[in-house]
Amino acid sequence: MMKGRRVAPMILEGLKRLEYRGYDSCGEATVHEGRLYVKKGVGEIDKVHAELRLDDLPGEIGVGHTRWATHGAPTKENAHPHTDCEGKIAVVHNGIIENFLELRKELEARGHIFKSKTDTEVVPHLIEEFMREGLGFVEAVIEAVRRLKGSFALAIIHTDFEGMVCVKMESPLVLGIGRDGIYVASDIPAFLPYTNVVVQLEDGDVAIIRPGGFEVLNFLTGKWVKRKPRVIDWTADMAQKEGYPHFMLKEIHEQPKCLRNTLRLDKRYLTMMADLLCSAQEAFMVACGTSYHACLAASYAMSKLAKKAVHPVIASEFIENYGAFVGPRSVLLAVSQSGETADTLEAVEHARRRGATILGITNVLGSKLTRVAKVYVCQQSGPEIGVAATKTYTAQLSVLSQLAILMAERRGKIGHVEAEELWKWIHALPDMAEEVIRATEKDVIKLADEHASVEKFAFVSSGVNLATALEGRLKLLEIAYAPSIATSRLDGILTDCLGDGSVAIFVFPSSGSARKELLDEAGMARDKGLKVIALAQEGDEEAKEVSDELLVLPVPPEMPEVLTPLPFILPLQMFAYYVSVKRGLNPDKPRNLAKSVTVK
Ligand code: F6R
């Protein structure tokens, strides 16, 4: 919102400064002389701008948005801003509104016409509804957000309101206080060239911005609050990373939030997937790299909980190994962060042509995988900019574990007490991840500093945590270029080959059938001159005895083993990151590795 200056060109520049995060569509809305002006389209900002001239909207108040689809494919209708029936209110939103379906039904029953498939569109209609009932704009916004469940950062304008109302709930939102205007953004880089005076809003805050300034009411407590401005000295590059030195570290720390998002998924689609997998004659999970490791871990959970074999297959091997007999009674669940990895899509295409049912788990709505899958689930991790996958891996683990539990329930393989217990653990994962990162990061930095110059590493674990060993090793290989192996058995030959001075990292869950063998091998490796680093759960005295260095995760020993890959991978991601940094490398841009992106 600017005094005496058209805002559309500034919003356009601000959106471009957030381009690094990835997006699939964009748009702007402004208010001028009691009218709302909206332009939006699909694709890169430059492309949309060339077609529509986003910067020529009139007015001193406006909002803009680049979208990373969470509900509804990337289309013009689904692009933000979203408006009410009368075209008086425009809303941009980041986050996920969990109860949008029920709100939408309620609003449609009251005659509201929806134009998009997004969760966001319920917001302008809900505000409109409260205004129809007689509330003023600000009061209607407050009533509307009280009805929302989920995460939301909202910026809302109205043709008859000289200003803007913004709301923050579990999604980031900051105000920028400039000399001739107030800026609002989900990320500081959007307005950093204009001001470095920022106000960080807190959950429940409703910021009411008017020409003279702003005031904040917290809708959770119903009280007016003061939020102090602070001056930041970040460069644009630092601001993009929210103060972290690399995107990878930022994304490692984002994992609790991303895990919370996986608890907000629409269970109907996961249940449909569970049913299709349960009734398949043969079922496969197909993926590459990190996503394959998530499938490998999930296959144990599906076997153990649901007693159903869902074969994890590296995508490039699928056609050779199973291509000849995959058919109409087969189900193939493709797991791909990008939804665009060539080998995965090739396996999918082959199976599809032979009549198999295709399911998908991806982070990119609108990707090829979402277009070919009969049922898909979006894991809602937001864009991952660091090339090495971190937050998308743990989100995949969470989604796949939920799927395994649903399969077990649908097949009647677990009773309600066990099911409740398992769901309790699933819901505990975000806080547990936060605690594991907080409690272990310092020790991991120390371990990485001490061992950064070690030449060879072995990652050892068995059962479901073989996936953890493989993923821990892949991270170290990808970003620190450390020759390393991952194995479920560190036998004498391997130990001899690795030789004196190498490091063996053992992942010891408190329970597990091969625990005794692993403990013996760790002891033996130590006797032969390898340095043994052990990762263990609380109270694990045995692991202490066989290791040189012990990293204890604040994870209760009674956690079901099939869910332990999630907490155990966190220190290993950090270990790879800090070894890479210590070696003077850039973990965000490893050699020989690029991320698949959606080509529009
Ligand atoms: C690992 C990594 C790659 C990807 C693999 C699959 O850090 O980034 O190994 O996991 O290329 O990519 P998606 O999941 O996009 O199919």
mmCIF file of C-alpha atoms in Angstrom, residues 209-393:
data_model
loop_
_atom_site.group_PDB
_atom_site.id
_atom_site.type_symbol
_atom_site.label_atom_id
_atom_site.label_comp_id
_atom_site.label_asym_id
_atom_site.label_seq_id
_atom_site.Cartn_x
_atom_site.Cartn_y
_atom_site.Cartn_z
ATOM 1 C CA ILE A 209 -3.358 -1.551 7.584
ATOM 2 C CA ARG A 210 -4.669 1.934 6.893
ATOM 3 C CA PRO A 211 -3.049 5.056 5.383
ATOM 4 C CA GLY A 212 -1.855 6.250 8.815
ATOM 5 C CA GLY A 213 -0.227 2.969 9.910
ATOM 6 C CA PHE A 214 -1.273 -0.418 11.179
ATOM 7 C CA GLU A 215 -2.721 -2.086 14.249
ATOM 8 C CA VAL A 216 -2.826 -5.732 15.212
ATOM 9 C CA LEU A 217 -5.599 -7.738 16.810
ATOM 10 C CA ASN A 218 -4.956 -11.360 17.690
ATOM 11 C CA PHE A 219 -8.063 -13.304 16.739
ATOM 12 C CA LEU A 220 -7.106 -16.269 18.933
ATOM 13 C CA THR A 221 -7.070 -14.199 22.109
ATOM 14 C CA GLY A 222 -9.387 -11.417 20.944
ATOM 15 C CA LYS A 223 -6.863 -8.841 22.254
ATOM 16 C CA TRP A 224 -5.139 -5.904 20.583
ATOM 17 C CA VAL A 225 -1.386 -6.479 20.564
ATOM 18 C CA LYS A 226 1.783 -4.483 19.840
ATOM 19 C CA ARG A 227 4.296 -6.028 17.459
ATOM 20 C CA LYS A 228 7.597 -4.212 17.487
ATOM 21 C CA PRO A 229 9.405 -3.345 14.254
ATOM 22 C CA ARG A 230 13.028 -4.476 14.005
ATOM 23 C CA VAL A 231 15.761 -3.537 11.592
ATOM 24 C CA ILE A 232 17.379 -6.416 9.747
ATOM 25 C CA ASP A 233 20.763 -6.277 8.072
ATOM 26 C CA TRP A 234 20.299 -9.192 5.696
ATOM 27 C CA THR A 235 21.444 -9.084 2.114
ATOM 28 C CA ALA A 236 18.909 -10.191 -0.500
ATOM 29 C CA ASP A 237 20.644 -13.576 -0.676
ATOM 30 C CA MET A 238 20.459 -14.072 3.094
ATOM 31 C CA ALA A 239 16.836 -13.010 3.136
ATOM 32 C CA GLN A 240 15.915 -15.660 0.586
ATOM 33 C CA LYS A 241 17.351 -18.240 2.941
ATOM 34 C CA GLU A 242 15.684 -16.660 5.991
ATOM 35 C CA GLY A 243 19.093 -16.103 7.524
ATOM 36 C CA TYR A 244 20.353 -19.669 7.025
ATOM 37 C CA PRO A 245 23.620 -19.969 5.085
ATOM 38 C CA HIS A 246 22.135 -22.494 2.643
ATOM 39 C CA PHE A 247 18.717 -23.560 1.433
ATOM 40 C CA MET A 248 19.516 -27.128 2.463
ATOM 41 C CA LEU A 249 19.896 -26.156 6.110
ATOM 42 C CA LYS A 250 16.764 -24.014 5.931
ATOM 43 C CA GLU A 251 14.873 -26.968 4.482
ATOM 44 C CA ILE A 252 16.230 -29.356 7.121
ATOM 45 C CA HIS A 253 14.788 -27.001 9.728
ATOM 46 C CA GLU A 254 11.497 -26.724 7.836
ATOM 47 C CA GLN A 255 10.798 -30.418 8.324
ATOM 48 C CA PRO A 256 8.548 -30.128 11.399
ATOM 49 C CA LYS A 257 6.352 -27.687 9.464
ATOM 50 C CA CYS A 258 6.252 -29.913 6.378
ATOM 51 C CA LEU A 259 5.379 -32.900 8.532
ATOM 52 C CA ARG A 260 2.497 -30.927 10.025
ATOM 53 C CA ASN A 261 1.288 -30.336 6.480
ATOM 54 C CA THR A 262 1.260 -34.071 5.815
ATOM 55 C CA LEU A 263 -1.219 -34.448 8.664
ATOM 56 C CA ARG A 264 -3.608 -32.144 6.811
ATOM 57 C CA LEU A 265 -3.961 -34.320 3.708
ATOM 58 C CA ASP A 266 -7.362 -35.278 2.446
ATOM 59 C CA LYS A 267 -7.754 -38.772 3.927
ATOM 60 C CA ARG A 268 -10.271 -39.741 1.232
ATOM 61 C CA TYR A 269 -7.557 -39.995 -1.404
ATOM 62 C CA LEU A 270 -5.160 -41.845 0.873
ATOM 63 C CA THR A 271 -7.955 -44.282 1.724
ATOM 64 C CA MET A 272 -8.735 -44.799 -1.971
ATOM 65 C CA MET A 273 -5.055 -45.535 -2.522
ATOM 66 C CA ALA A 274 -4.984 -47.928 0.403
ATOM 67 C CA ASP A 275 -7.996 -49.825 -0.981
ATOM 68 C CA LEU A 276 -6.518 -50.047 -4.477
ATOM 69 C CA LEU A 277 -3.186 -51.305 -3.136
ATOM 70 C CA CYS A 278 -4.934 -53.827 -0.880
ATOM 71 C CA SER A 279 -6.985 -55.288 -3.693
ATOM 72 C CA ALA A 280 -4.133 -55.442 -6.226
ATOM 73 C CA GLN A 281 -2.947 -58.814 -7.379
ATOM 74 C CA GLU A 282 0.582 -57.430 -7.396
ATOM 75 C CA ALA A 283 1.508 -54.042 -6.068
ATOM 76 C CA PHE A 284 4.666 -52.007 -6.689
ATOM 77 C CA MET A 285 6.181 -48.780 -5.462
ATOM 78 C CA VAL A 286 8.367 -47.232 -8.123
ATOM 79 C CA ALA A 287 10.763 -44.321 -7.615
ATOM 80 C CA CYS A 288 14.334 -43.042 -7.948
ATOM 81 C CA GLY A 289 16.987 -41.874 -5.484
ATOM 82 C CA THR A 290 15.671 -40.499 -2.224
ATOM 83 C CA SER A 291 12.070 -41.229 -3.174
ATOM 84 C CA TYR A 292 13.047 -44.873 -3.672
ATOM 85 C CA HIS A 293 14.452 -44.965 -0.147
ATOM 86 C CA ALA A 294 11.091 -43.718 1.158
ATOM 87 C CA CYS A 295 9.415 -46.559 -0.771
ATOM 88 C CA LEU A 296 11.850 -49.085 0.637
ATOM 89 C CA ALA A 297 11.055 -48.007 4.208
ATOM 90 C CA ALA A 298 7.318 -48.008 3.412
ATOM 91 C CA SER A 299 7.455 -51.536 2.022
ATOM 92 C CA TYR A 300 8.499 -52.774 5.483
ATOM 93 C CA ALA A 301 5.661 -50.860 7.127
ATOM 94 C CA MET A 302 3.156 -52.267 4.629
ATOM 95 C CA SER A 303 4.443 -55.816 5.149
ATOM 96 C CA LYS A 304 4.578 -55.595 8.901
ATOM 97 C CA LEU A 305 1.385 -53.671 9.588
ATOM 98 C CA ALA A 306 -0.880 -54.546 6.648
ATOM 99 C CA LYS A 307 0.679 -57.933 5.793
ATOM 100 C CA LYS A 308 0.688 -56.885 2.153
ATOM 101 C CA ALA A 309 3.708 -57.120 -0.146
ATOM 102 C CA VAL A 310 4.158 -53.875 -2.043
ATOM 103 C CA HIS A 311 7.436 -54.295 -3.908
ATOM 104 C CA PRO A 312 9.743 -51.283 -3.915
ATOM 105 C CA VAL A 313 11.428 -51.021 -7.314
ATOM 106 C CA ILE A 314 14.072 -48.605 -8.585
ATOM 107 C CA ALA A 315 12.240 -47.047 -11.528
ATOM 108 C CA SER A 316 14.963 -47.731 -14.099
ATOM 109 C CA GLU A 317 14.700 -51.476 -13.326
ATOM 110 C CA PHE A 318 10.947 -51.774 -13.393
ATOM 111 C CA ILE A 319 10.327 -52.555 -17.056
ATOM 112 C CA GLU A 320 13.184 -55.067 -17.260
ATOM 113 C CA ASN A 321 12.112 -56.907 -14.122
ATOM 114 C CA TYR A 322 8.305 -56.703 -14.095
ATOM 115 C CA GLY A 323 7.329 -55.128 -17.422
ATOM 116 C CA ALA A 324 6.339 -58.370 -19.127
ATOM 117 C CA PHE A 325 3.605 -59.354 -16.693
ATOM 118 C CA VAL A 326 2.358 -56.116 -15.196
ATOM 119 C CA GLY A 327 -1.299 -55.894 -16.203
ATOM 120 C CA PRO A 328 -4.856 -54.817 -15.339
ATOM 121 C CA ARG A 329 -4.724 -56.380 -11.883
ATOM 122 C CA SER A 330 -1.463 -54.644 -10.979
ATOM 123 C CA VAL A 331 -1.222 -51.398 -9.058
ATOM 124 C CA LEU A 332 1.813 -49.162 -9.377
ATOM 125 C CA LEU A 333 2.356 -46.399 -6.839
ATOM 126 C CA ALA A 334 4.872 -43.919 -8.241
ATOM 127 C CA VAL A 335 6.590 -41.700 -5.687
ATOM 128 C CA SER A 336 8.334 -38.643 -7.078
ATOM 129 C CA GLN A 337 8.962 -35.290 -5.421
ATOM 130 C CA SER A 338 9.004 -33.510 -8.771
ATOM 131 C CA GLY A 339 6.506 -35.777 -10.506
ATOM 132 C CA GLU A 340 8.707 -35.416 -13.582
ATOM 133 C CA THR A 341 11.604 -37.880 -13.189
ATOM 134 C CA ALA A 342 12.071 -39.596 -16.560
ATOM 135 C CA ASP A 343 12.709 -43.159 -15.323
ATOM 136 C CA THR A 344 9.715 -43.042 -12.990
ATOM 137 C CA LEU A 345 7.444 -41.692 -15.725
ATOM 138 C CA GLU A 346 8.687 -44.327 -18.174
ATOM 139 C CA ALA A 347 7.804 -47.120 -15.742
ATOM 140 C CA VAL A 348 4.414 -45.480 -15.154
ATOM 141 C CA GLU A 349 3.743 -45.171 -18.884
ATOM 142 C CA HIS A 350 4.660 -48.790 -19.503
ATOM 143 C CA ALA A 351 2.399 -50.043 -16.712
ATOM 144 C CA ARG A 352 -0.416 -47.744 -17.794
ATOM 145 C CA ARG A 353 -0.310 -49.020 -21.376
ATOM 146 C CA ARG A 354 -0.636 -52.548 -20.035
ATOM 147 C CA GLY A 355 -3.742 -51.604 -18.068
ATOM 148 C CA ALA A 356 -2.270 -51.251 -14.558
ATOM 149 C CA THR A 357 -3.757 -48.788 -12.077
ATOM 150 C CA ILE A 358 -1.429 -45.845 -11.466
ATOM 151 C CA LEU A 359 -1.236 -44.047 -8.138
ATOM 152 C CA GLY A 360 1.054 -41.119 -7.349
ATOM 153 C CA ILE A 361 2.601 -39.293 -4.421
ATOM 154 C CA THR A 362 4.288 -36.055 -5.410
ATOM 155 C CA ASN A 363 5.114 -32.570 -4.221
ATOM 156 C CA VAL A 364 4.213 -30.836 -7.474
ATOM 157 C CA LEU A 365 0.572 -30.492 -8.337
ATOM 158 C CA GLY A 366 0.156 -30.269 -12.098
ATOM 159 C CA SER A 367 3.268 -32.363 -12.729
ATOM 160 C CA LYS A 368 3.076 -35.174 -15.285
ATOM 161 C CA LEU A 369 2.567 -37.723 -12.516
ATOM 162 C CA THR A 370 -0.588 -35.960 -11.317
ATOM 163 C CA ARG A 371 -1.899 -35.999 -14.871
ATOM 164 C CA VAL A 372 -1.485 -39.740 -15.407
ATOM 165 C CA ALA A 373 -2.316 -41.094 -11.958
ATOM 166 C CA LYS A 374 -5.808 -42.418 -11.229
ATOM 167 C CA VAL A 375 -5.421 -41.192 -7.644
ATOM 168 C CA TYR A 376 -2.663 -38.917 -6.405
ATOM 169 C CA VAL A 377 -1.730 -37.243 -3.162
ATOM 170 C CA CYS A 378 0.229 -34.020 -2.931
ATOM 171 C CA GLN A 379 2.648 -34.170 -0.009
ATOM 172 C CA GLN A 380 2.497 -30.388 0.569
ATOM 173 C CA SER A 381 6.170 -29.762 1.339
ATOM 174 C CA GLY A 382 6.397 -26.516 -0.637
ATOM 175 C CA PRO A 383 9.222 -25.887 -3.109
ATOM 176 C CA GLU A 384 12.523 -27.588 -2.301
ATOM 177 C CA ILE A 385 15.364 -25.452 -3.566
ATOM 178 C CA GLY A 386 18.374 -27.290 -2.175
ATOM 179 C CA VAL A 387 19.152 -29.923 -4.764
ATOM 180 C CA ALA A 388 19.570 -32.720 -2.214
ATOM 181 C CA ALA A 389 16.146 -33.866 -1.066
ATOM 182 C CA THR A 390 15.562 -33.502 2.698
ATOM 183 C CA LYS A 391 12.172 -32.151 3.728
ATOM 184 C CA THR A 392 10.461 -33.930 0.860
ATOM 185 C CA TYR A 393 11.930 -37.272 2.032
#
